[in-house]
CSV table of C-alpha atoms in Angstrom, one decimal:
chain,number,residue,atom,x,y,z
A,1,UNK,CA,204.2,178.8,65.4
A,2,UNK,CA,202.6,175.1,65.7
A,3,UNK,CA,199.3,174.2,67.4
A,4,UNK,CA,201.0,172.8,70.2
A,5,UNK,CA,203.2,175.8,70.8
A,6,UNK,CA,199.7,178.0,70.4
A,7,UNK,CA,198.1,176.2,72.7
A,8,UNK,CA,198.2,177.1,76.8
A,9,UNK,CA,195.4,176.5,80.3
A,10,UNK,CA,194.0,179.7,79.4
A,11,UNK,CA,193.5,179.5,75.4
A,12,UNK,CA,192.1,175.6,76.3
A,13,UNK,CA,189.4,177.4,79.0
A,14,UNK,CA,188.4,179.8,76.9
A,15,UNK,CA,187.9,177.4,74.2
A,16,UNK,CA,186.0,174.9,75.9
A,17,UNK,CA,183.9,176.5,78.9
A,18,UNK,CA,181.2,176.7,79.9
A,19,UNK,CA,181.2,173.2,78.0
A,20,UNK,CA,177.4,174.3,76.0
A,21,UNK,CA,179.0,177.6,74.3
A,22,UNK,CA,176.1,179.6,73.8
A,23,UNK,CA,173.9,176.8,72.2
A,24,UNK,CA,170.8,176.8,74.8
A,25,UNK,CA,171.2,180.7,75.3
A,26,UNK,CA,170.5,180.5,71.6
A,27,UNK,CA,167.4,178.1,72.0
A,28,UNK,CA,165.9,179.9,74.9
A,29,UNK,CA,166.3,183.5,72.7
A,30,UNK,CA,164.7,181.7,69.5
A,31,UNK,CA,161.7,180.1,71.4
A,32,UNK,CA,158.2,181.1,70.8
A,33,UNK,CA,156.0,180.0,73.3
A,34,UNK,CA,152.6,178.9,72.1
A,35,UNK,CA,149.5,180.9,74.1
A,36,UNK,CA,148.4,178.7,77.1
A,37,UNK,CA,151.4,177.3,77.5
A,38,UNK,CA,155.0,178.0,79.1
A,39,UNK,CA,158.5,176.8,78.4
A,40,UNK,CA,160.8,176.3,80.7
A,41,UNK,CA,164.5,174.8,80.7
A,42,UNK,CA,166.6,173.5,83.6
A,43,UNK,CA,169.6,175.1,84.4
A,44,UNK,CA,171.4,172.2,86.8
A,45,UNK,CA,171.0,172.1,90.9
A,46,UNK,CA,167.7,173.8,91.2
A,47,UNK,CA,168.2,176.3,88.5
A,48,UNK,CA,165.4,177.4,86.3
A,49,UNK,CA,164.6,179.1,82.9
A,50,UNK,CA,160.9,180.5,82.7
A,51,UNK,CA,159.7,181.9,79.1
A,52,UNK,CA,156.2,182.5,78.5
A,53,UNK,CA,153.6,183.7,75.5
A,54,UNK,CA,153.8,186.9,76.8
A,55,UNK,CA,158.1,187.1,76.6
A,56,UNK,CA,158.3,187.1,80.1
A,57,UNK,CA,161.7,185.4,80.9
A,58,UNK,CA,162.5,184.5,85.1
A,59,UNK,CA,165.4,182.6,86.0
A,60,UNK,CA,165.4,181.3,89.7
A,61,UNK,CA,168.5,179.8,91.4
A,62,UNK,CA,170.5,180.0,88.6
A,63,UNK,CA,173.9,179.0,89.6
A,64,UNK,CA,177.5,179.6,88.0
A,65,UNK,CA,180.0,177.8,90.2
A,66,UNK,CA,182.0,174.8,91.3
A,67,UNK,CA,182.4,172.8,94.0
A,68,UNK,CA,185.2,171.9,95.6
A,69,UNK,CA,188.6,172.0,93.1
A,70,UNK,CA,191.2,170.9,95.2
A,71,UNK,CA,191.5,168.9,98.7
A,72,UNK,CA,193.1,171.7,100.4
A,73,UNK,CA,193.9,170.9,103.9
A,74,UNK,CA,191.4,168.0,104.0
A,75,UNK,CA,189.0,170.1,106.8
A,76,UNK,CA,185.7,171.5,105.9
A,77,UNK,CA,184.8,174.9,107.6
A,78,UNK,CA,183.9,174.9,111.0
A,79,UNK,CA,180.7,176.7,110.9
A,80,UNK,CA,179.8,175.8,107.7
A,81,UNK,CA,175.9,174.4,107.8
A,82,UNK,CA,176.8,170.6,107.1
A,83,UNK,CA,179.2,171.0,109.9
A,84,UNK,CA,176.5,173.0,112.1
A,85,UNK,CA,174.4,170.1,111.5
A,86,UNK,CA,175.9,167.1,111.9
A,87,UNK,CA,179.2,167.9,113.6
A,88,UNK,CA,181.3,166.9,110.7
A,89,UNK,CA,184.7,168.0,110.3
A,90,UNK,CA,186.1,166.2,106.8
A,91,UNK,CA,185.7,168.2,103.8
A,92,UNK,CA,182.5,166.9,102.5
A,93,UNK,CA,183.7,165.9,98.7
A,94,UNK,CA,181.3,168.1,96.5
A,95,UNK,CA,182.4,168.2,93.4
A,96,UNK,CA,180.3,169.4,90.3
A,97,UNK,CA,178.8,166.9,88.3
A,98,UNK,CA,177.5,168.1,85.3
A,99,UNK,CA,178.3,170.7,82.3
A,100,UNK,CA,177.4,174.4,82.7
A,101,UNK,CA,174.3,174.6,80.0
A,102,UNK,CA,174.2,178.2,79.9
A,103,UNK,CA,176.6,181.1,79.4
A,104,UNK,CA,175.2,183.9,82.1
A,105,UNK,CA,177.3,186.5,80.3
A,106,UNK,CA,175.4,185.4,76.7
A,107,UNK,CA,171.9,186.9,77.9
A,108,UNK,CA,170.6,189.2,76.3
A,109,UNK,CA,167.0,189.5,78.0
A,110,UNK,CA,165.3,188.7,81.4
A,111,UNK,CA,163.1,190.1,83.2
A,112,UNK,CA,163.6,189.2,86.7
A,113,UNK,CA,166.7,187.4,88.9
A,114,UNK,CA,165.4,185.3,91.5
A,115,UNK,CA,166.6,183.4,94.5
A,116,UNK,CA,164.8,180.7,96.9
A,117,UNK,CA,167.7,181.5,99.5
A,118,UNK,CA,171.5,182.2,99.5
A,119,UNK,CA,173.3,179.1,99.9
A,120,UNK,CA,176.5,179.2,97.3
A,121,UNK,CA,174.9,176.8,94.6
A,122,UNK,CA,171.7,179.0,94.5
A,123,UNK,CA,172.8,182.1,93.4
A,124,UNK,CA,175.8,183.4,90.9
A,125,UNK,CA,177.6,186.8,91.2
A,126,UNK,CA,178.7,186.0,87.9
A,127,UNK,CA,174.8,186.5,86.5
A,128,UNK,CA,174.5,189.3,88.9
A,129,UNK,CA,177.5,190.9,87.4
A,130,UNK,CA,176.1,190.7,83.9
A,131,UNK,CA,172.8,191.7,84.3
A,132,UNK,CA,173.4,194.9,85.7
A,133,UNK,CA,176.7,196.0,83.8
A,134,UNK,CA,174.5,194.9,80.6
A,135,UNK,CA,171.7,197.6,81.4
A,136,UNK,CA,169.3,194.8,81.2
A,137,UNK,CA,165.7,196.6,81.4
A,138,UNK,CA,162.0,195.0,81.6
A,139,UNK,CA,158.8,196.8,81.9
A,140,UNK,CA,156.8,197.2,85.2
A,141,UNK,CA,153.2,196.3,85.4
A,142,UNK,CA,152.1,199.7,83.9
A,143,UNK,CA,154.8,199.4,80.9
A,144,UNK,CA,157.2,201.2,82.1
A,145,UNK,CA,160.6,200.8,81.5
A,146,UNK,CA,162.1,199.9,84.4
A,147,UNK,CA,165.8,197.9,85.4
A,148,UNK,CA,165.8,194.1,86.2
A,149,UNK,CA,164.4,193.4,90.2
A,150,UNK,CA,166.5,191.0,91.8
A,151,UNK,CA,163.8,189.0,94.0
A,152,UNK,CA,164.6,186.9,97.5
A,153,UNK,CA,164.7,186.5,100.7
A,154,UNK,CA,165.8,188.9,103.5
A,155,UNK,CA,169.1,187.0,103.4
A,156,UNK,CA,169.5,186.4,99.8
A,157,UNK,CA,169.2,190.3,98.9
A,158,UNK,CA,171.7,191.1,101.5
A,159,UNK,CA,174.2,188.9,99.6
A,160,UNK,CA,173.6,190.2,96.2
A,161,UNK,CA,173.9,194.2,97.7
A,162,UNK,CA,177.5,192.4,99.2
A,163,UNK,CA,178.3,191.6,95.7
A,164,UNK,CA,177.3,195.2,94.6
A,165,UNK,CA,173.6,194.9,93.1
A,166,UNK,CA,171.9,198.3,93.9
A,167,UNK,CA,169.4,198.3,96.9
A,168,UNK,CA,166.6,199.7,94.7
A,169,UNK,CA,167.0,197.1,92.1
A,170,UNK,CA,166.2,194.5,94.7
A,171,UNK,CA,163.1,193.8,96.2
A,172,UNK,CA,162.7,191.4,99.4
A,173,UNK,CA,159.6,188.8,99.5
A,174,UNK,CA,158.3,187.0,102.6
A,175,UNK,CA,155.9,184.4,102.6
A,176,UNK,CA,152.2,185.7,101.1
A,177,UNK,CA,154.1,188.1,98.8
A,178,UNK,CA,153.0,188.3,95.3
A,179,UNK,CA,155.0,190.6,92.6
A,180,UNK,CA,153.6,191.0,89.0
A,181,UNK,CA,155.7,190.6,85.8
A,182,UNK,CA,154.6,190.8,82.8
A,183,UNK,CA,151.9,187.9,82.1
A,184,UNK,CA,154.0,186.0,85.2
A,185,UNK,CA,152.6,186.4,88.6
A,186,UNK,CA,155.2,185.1,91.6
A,187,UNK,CA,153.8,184.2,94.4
A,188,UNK,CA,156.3,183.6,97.8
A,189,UNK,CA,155.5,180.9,99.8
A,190,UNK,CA,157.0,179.4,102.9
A,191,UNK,CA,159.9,177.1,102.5
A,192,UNK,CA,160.7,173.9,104.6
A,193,UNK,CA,165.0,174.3,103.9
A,194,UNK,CA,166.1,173.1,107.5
A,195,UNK,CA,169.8,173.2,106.6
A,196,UNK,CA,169.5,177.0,105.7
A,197,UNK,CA,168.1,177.4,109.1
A,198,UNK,CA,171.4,176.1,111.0
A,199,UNK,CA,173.4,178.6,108.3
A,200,UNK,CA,175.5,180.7,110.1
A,201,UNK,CA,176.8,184.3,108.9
A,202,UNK,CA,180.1,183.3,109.6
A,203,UNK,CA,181.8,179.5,108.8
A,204,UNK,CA,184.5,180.1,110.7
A,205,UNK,CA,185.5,179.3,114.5
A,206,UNK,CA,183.7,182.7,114.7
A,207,UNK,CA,180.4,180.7,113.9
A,208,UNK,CA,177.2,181.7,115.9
A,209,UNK,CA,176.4,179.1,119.2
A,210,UNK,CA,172.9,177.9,118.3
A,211,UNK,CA,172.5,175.4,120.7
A,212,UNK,CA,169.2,175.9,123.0
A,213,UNK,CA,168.3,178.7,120.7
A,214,UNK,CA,165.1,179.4,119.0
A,215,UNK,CA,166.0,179.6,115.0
A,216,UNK,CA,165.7,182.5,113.8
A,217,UNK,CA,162.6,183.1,111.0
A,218,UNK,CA,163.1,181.2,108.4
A,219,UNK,CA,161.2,183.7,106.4
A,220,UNK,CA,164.1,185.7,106.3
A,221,UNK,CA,166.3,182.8,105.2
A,222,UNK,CA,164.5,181.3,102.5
A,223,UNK,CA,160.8,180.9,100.5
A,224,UNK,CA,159.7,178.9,97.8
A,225,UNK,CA,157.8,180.3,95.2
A,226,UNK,CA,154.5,180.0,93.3
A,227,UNK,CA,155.0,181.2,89.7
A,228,UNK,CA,151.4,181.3,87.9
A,229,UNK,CA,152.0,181.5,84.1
A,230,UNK,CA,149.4,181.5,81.1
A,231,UNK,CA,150.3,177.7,80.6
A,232,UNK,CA,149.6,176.6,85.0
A,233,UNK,CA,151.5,176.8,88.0
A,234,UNK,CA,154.6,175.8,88.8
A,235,UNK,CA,155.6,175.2,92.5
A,236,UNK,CA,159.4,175.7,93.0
A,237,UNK,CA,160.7,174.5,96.6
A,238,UNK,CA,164.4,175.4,97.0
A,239,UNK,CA,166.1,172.9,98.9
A,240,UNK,CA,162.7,172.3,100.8
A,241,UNK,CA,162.6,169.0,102.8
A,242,UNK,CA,159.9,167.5,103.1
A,243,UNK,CA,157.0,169.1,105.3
A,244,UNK,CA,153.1,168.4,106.4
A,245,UNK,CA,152.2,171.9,105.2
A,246,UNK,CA,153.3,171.3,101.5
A,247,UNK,CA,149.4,170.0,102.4
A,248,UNK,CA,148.6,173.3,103.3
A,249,UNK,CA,149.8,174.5,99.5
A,250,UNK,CA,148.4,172.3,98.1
A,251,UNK,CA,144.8,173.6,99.5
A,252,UNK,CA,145.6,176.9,99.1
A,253,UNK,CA,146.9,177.2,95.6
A,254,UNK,CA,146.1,175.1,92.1
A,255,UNK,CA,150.0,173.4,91.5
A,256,UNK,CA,150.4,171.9,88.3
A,257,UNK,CA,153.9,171.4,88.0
A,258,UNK,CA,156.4,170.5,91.4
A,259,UNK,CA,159.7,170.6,91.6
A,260,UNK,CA,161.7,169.0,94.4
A,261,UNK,CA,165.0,168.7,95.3
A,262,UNK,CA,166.5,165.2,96.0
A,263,UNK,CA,169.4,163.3,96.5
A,264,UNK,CA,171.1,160.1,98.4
A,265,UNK,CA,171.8,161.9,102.0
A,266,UNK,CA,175.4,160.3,103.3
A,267,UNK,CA,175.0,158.5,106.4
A,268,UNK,CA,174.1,161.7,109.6
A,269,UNK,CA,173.2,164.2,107.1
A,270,UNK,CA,169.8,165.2,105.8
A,271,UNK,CA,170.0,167.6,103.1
A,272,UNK,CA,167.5,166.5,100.6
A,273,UNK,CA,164.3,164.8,100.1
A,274,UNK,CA,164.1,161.0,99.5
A,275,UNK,CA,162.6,159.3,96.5
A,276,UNK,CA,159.2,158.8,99.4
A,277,UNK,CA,159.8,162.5,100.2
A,278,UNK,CA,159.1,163.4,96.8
A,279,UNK,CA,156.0,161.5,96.0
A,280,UNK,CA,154.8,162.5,99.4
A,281,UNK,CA,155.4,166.1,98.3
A,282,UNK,CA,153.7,165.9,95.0
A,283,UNK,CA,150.7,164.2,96.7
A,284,UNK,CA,150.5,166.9,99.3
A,285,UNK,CA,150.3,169.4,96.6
A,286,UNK,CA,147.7,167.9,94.9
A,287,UNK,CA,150.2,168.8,91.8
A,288,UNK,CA,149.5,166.9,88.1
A,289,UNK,CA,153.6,166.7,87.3
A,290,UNK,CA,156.2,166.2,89.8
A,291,UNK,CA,160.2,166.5,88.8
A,292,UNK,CA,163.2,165.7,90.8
A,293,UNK,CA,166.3,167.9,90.9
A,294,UNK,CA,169.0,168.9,92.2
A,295,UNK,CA,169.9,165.3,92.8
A,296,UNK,CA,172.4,166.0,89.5
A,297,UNK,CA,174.8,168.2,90.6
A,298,UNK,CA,176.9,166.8,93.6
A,299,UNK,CA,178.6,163.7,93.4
A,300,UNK,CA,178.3,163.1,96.8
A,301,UNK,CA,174.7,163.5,96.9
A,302,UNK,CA,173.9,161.5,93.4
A,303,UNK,CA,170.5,159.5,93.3
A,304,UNK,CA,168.8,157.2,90.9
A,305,UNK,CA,165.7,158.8,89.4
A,306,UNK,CA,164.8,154.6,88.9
A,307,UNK,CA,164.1,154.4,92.7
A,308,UNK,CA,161.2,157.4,92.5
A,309,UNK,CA,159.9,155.6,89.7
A,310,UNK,CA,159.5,151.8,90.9
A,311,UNK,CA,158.1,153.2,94.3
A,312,UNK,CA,155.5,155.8,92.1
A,313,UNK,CA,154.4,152.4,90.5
A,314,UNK,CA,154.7,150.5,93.9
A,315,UNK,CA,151.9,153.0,95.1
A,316,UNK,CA,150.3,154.7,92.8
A,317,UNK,CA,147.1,152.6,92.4
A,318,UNK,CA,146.8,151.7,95.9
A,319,UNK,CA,147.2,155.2,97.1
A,320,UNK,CA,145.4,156.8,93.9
A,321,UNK,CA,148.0,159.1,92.8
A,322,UNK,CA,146.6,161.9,90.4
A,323,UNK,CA,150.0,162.7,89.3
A,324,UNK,CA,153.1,161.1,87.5
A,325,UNK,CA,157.0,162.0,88.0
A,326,UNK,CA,158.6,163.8,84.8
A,327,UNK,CA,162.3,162.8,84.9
A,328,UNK,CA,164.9,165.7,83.0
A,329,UNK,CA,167.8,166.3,81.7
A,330,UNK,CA,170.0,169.4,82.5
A,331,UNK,CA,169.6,171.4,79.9
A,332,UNK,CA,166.2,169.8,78.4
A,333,UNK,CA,163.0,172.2,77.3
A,334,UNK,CA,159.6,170.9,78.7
A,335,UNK,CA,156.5,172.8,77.8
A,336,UNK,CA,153.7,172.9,79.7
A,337,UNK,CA,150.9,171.9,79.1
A,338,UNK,CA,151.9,170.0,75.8
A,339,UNK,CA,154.2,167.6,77.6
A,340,UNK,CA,152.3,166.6,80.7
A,341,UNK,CA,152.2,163.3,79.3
A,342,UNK,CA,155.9,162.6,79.2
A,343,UNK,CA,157.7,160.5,81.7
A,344,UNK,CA,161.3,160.9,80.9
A,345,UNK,CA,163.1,163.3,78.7
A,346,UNK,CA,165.8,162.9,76.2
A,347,UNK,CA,167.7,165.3,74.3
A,348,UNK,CA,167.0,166.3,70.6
A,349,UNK,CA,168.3,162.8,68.7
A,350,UNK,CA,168.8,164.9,65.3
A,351,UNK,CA,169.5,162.9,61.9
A,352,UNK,CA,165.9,163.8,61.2
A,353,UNK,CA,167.1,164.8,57.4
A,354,UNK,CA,168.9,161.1,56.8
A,355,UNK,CA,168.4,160.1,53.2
A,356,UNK,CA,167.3,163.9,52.3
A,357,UNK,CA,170.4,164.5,50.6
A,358,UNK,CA,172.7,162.6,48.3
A,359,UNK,CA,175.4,159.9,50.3
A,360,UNK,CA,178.6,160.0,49.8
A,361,UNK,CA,179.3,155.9,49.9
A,362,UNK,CA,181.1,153.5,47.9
A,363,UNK,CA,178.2,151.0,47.6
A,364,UNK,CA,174.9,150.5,49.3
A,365,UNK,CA,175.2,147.3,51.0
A,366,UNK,CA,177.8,149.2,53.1
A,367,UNK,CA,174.8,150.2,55.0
């Protein structure tokens, strides 16, 4: 039989996705992380890979889905929280932007799943799936062996006991919270998502009224988390917008590192933080490193990292910034500490061997 006659949808899917093979779960297995410091990789949306000296491995938000992959009837969901929030009724065009970086079924070792809340690009069944059918243990704080915790929200652990995760493998944090891992300490703080306040349990005509309503705790919806390694702190907010009591924080905790989500809102909707939001953010926390994301993953809510960068330079003398933006690549390592200095990333140029090993040319002046 020929190639062509070999070849079929399913043979080219399985050949080709997710698009990275197993190349970073392979990177992230191999890395040793130097004492003081700790390595962490980004995932795409608000996904993130946590290793420290200690071989404590976290994900948080990791994420294993699409968008949308066809125009269906044209209508968005009527209780869907875009719709909740601005009234919109045309299927918002959200389609996935960049490569999957990781294979979730390829890992062999983590020690704890977590979620900042349950919207559908924050958490993956997928993942779920694999780390419990793979038996994937992790020691508790006395060394005992013990199965993977699956850590969120009220709302977020009700969705992964949906999907089938055991009750007593997850454990629910509100604000204040702090769980032990390893040489990891989390720390759940209060998040500032105002879209996952207007989310509905149901998206259909069915949706709750909220109108004149007192929300419902947001506590219970979503946190953020402080996650204290041997290398600093790193301040993860979800799909936070921006908030006065990121000050509060900021004064209450030591942040070294700050992620924030942002994006280019469409005109009526406010789902993200602006390039302002973000530098505001960082200053609030009094952090030393602050990095965009999130900002990657939908093309309808694509942003220039540029803009953050000319209005950090805009201000930063006149307002005394103490910190600098970091701006990443999906799928790029940054370690902490040892790249504080960076600005901007870019991934591994290779070639480093040229001239190492005899050419193969006609003539030298080809070159």
């Amino acid at each position: 039989m020929s190639k062509v006659e070999e070849i079929t949808r399913e043979s080219w899917i399985m050949s080709t996705f997710p698009e990275w093979g197993t190349w970073l779960n392979e990177e992230i297995e191999h890395e040793t992380v130097e004492p003081g410091t700790v390595a962490m990789w980004w995932l795409g949306c608000t996904g993130m890979w946590f290793k420290t000296p200690g071989g404590c491995n976290i994900t948080v938000d990791l994420w294993c889905g699409n968008g949308k992959r066809s125009h269906g009837n044209g209508k968005m969901a009527e209780g869907h929280q875009m719709a909740n929030m601005c009234g919109a009724r045309k299927m918002q065009p959200n389609l996935r932007a960049v490569p999957f970086v990781l294979d979730p079924f390829a890992v062999k070792h983590v020690d704890a799943v977590l979620a900042t809340h349950y919207h559908q690009d924050h958490m993956s069944p997928e993942y779920a799936a694999h780390v419990i059918q793979s038996n994937i243990t992790t020691v508790d704080e006395n060394g005992k062996e013990i199965p993977v915790p699956f850590i969120g929200p009220k709302k977020s652990v009700e969705l992964w006991q949906k999907w089938g995760v055991p009750a007593d493998r997850c454990i629910t944090v509100v604000p204040g919270d702090s769980i032990r891992i390893k040489d990891i300490e989390i720390v759940a703080l209060d998040s500032f998502d105002r879209t996952c306040l207007v989310t509905t349990d149901s998206t259909g005509p069915d949706r709750e009224e909220l109108t004149g309503k007192c929300p419902m705790d947001m506590d219970e919806k979503a946190v953020n988390y402080l996650i204290k390694t041997p290398g600093g702190n790193i301040y993860h907010s979800g799909d936070s917008h921006y908030s006065i009591y990121f000050a509060k924080h900021g004064k209450d905790y030591d942040v070294d590192v700050a992620f924030g989500s942002y994006g280019e809102n469409p005109v009526g909707m406010a789902d993200k933080m602006t390039s302002c939001d973000i530098l505001r953010m960082a200053e609030a926390l009094r952090c030393k490193v602050v990095i965009p994301i999130h900002y990657d993953v939908w093309t309808n809510f694509m942003a220039d990292v540029n803009e953050i960068r000319v209005l950090y330079h805009m201000k930063k003398d006149r307002l005394d910034y103490k910190f600098h933006p970091f701006f990443w690549e999906v799928g790029g390592k940054y370690v902490y500490p040892r790249d504080k200095n960076k600005i901007a990333y870019h991934h591994e140029r290779g070639f480093e061997d040229c001239f190492e090993a005899p050419q193969n040319i006609p003539f030298r002046s080809l070159l």
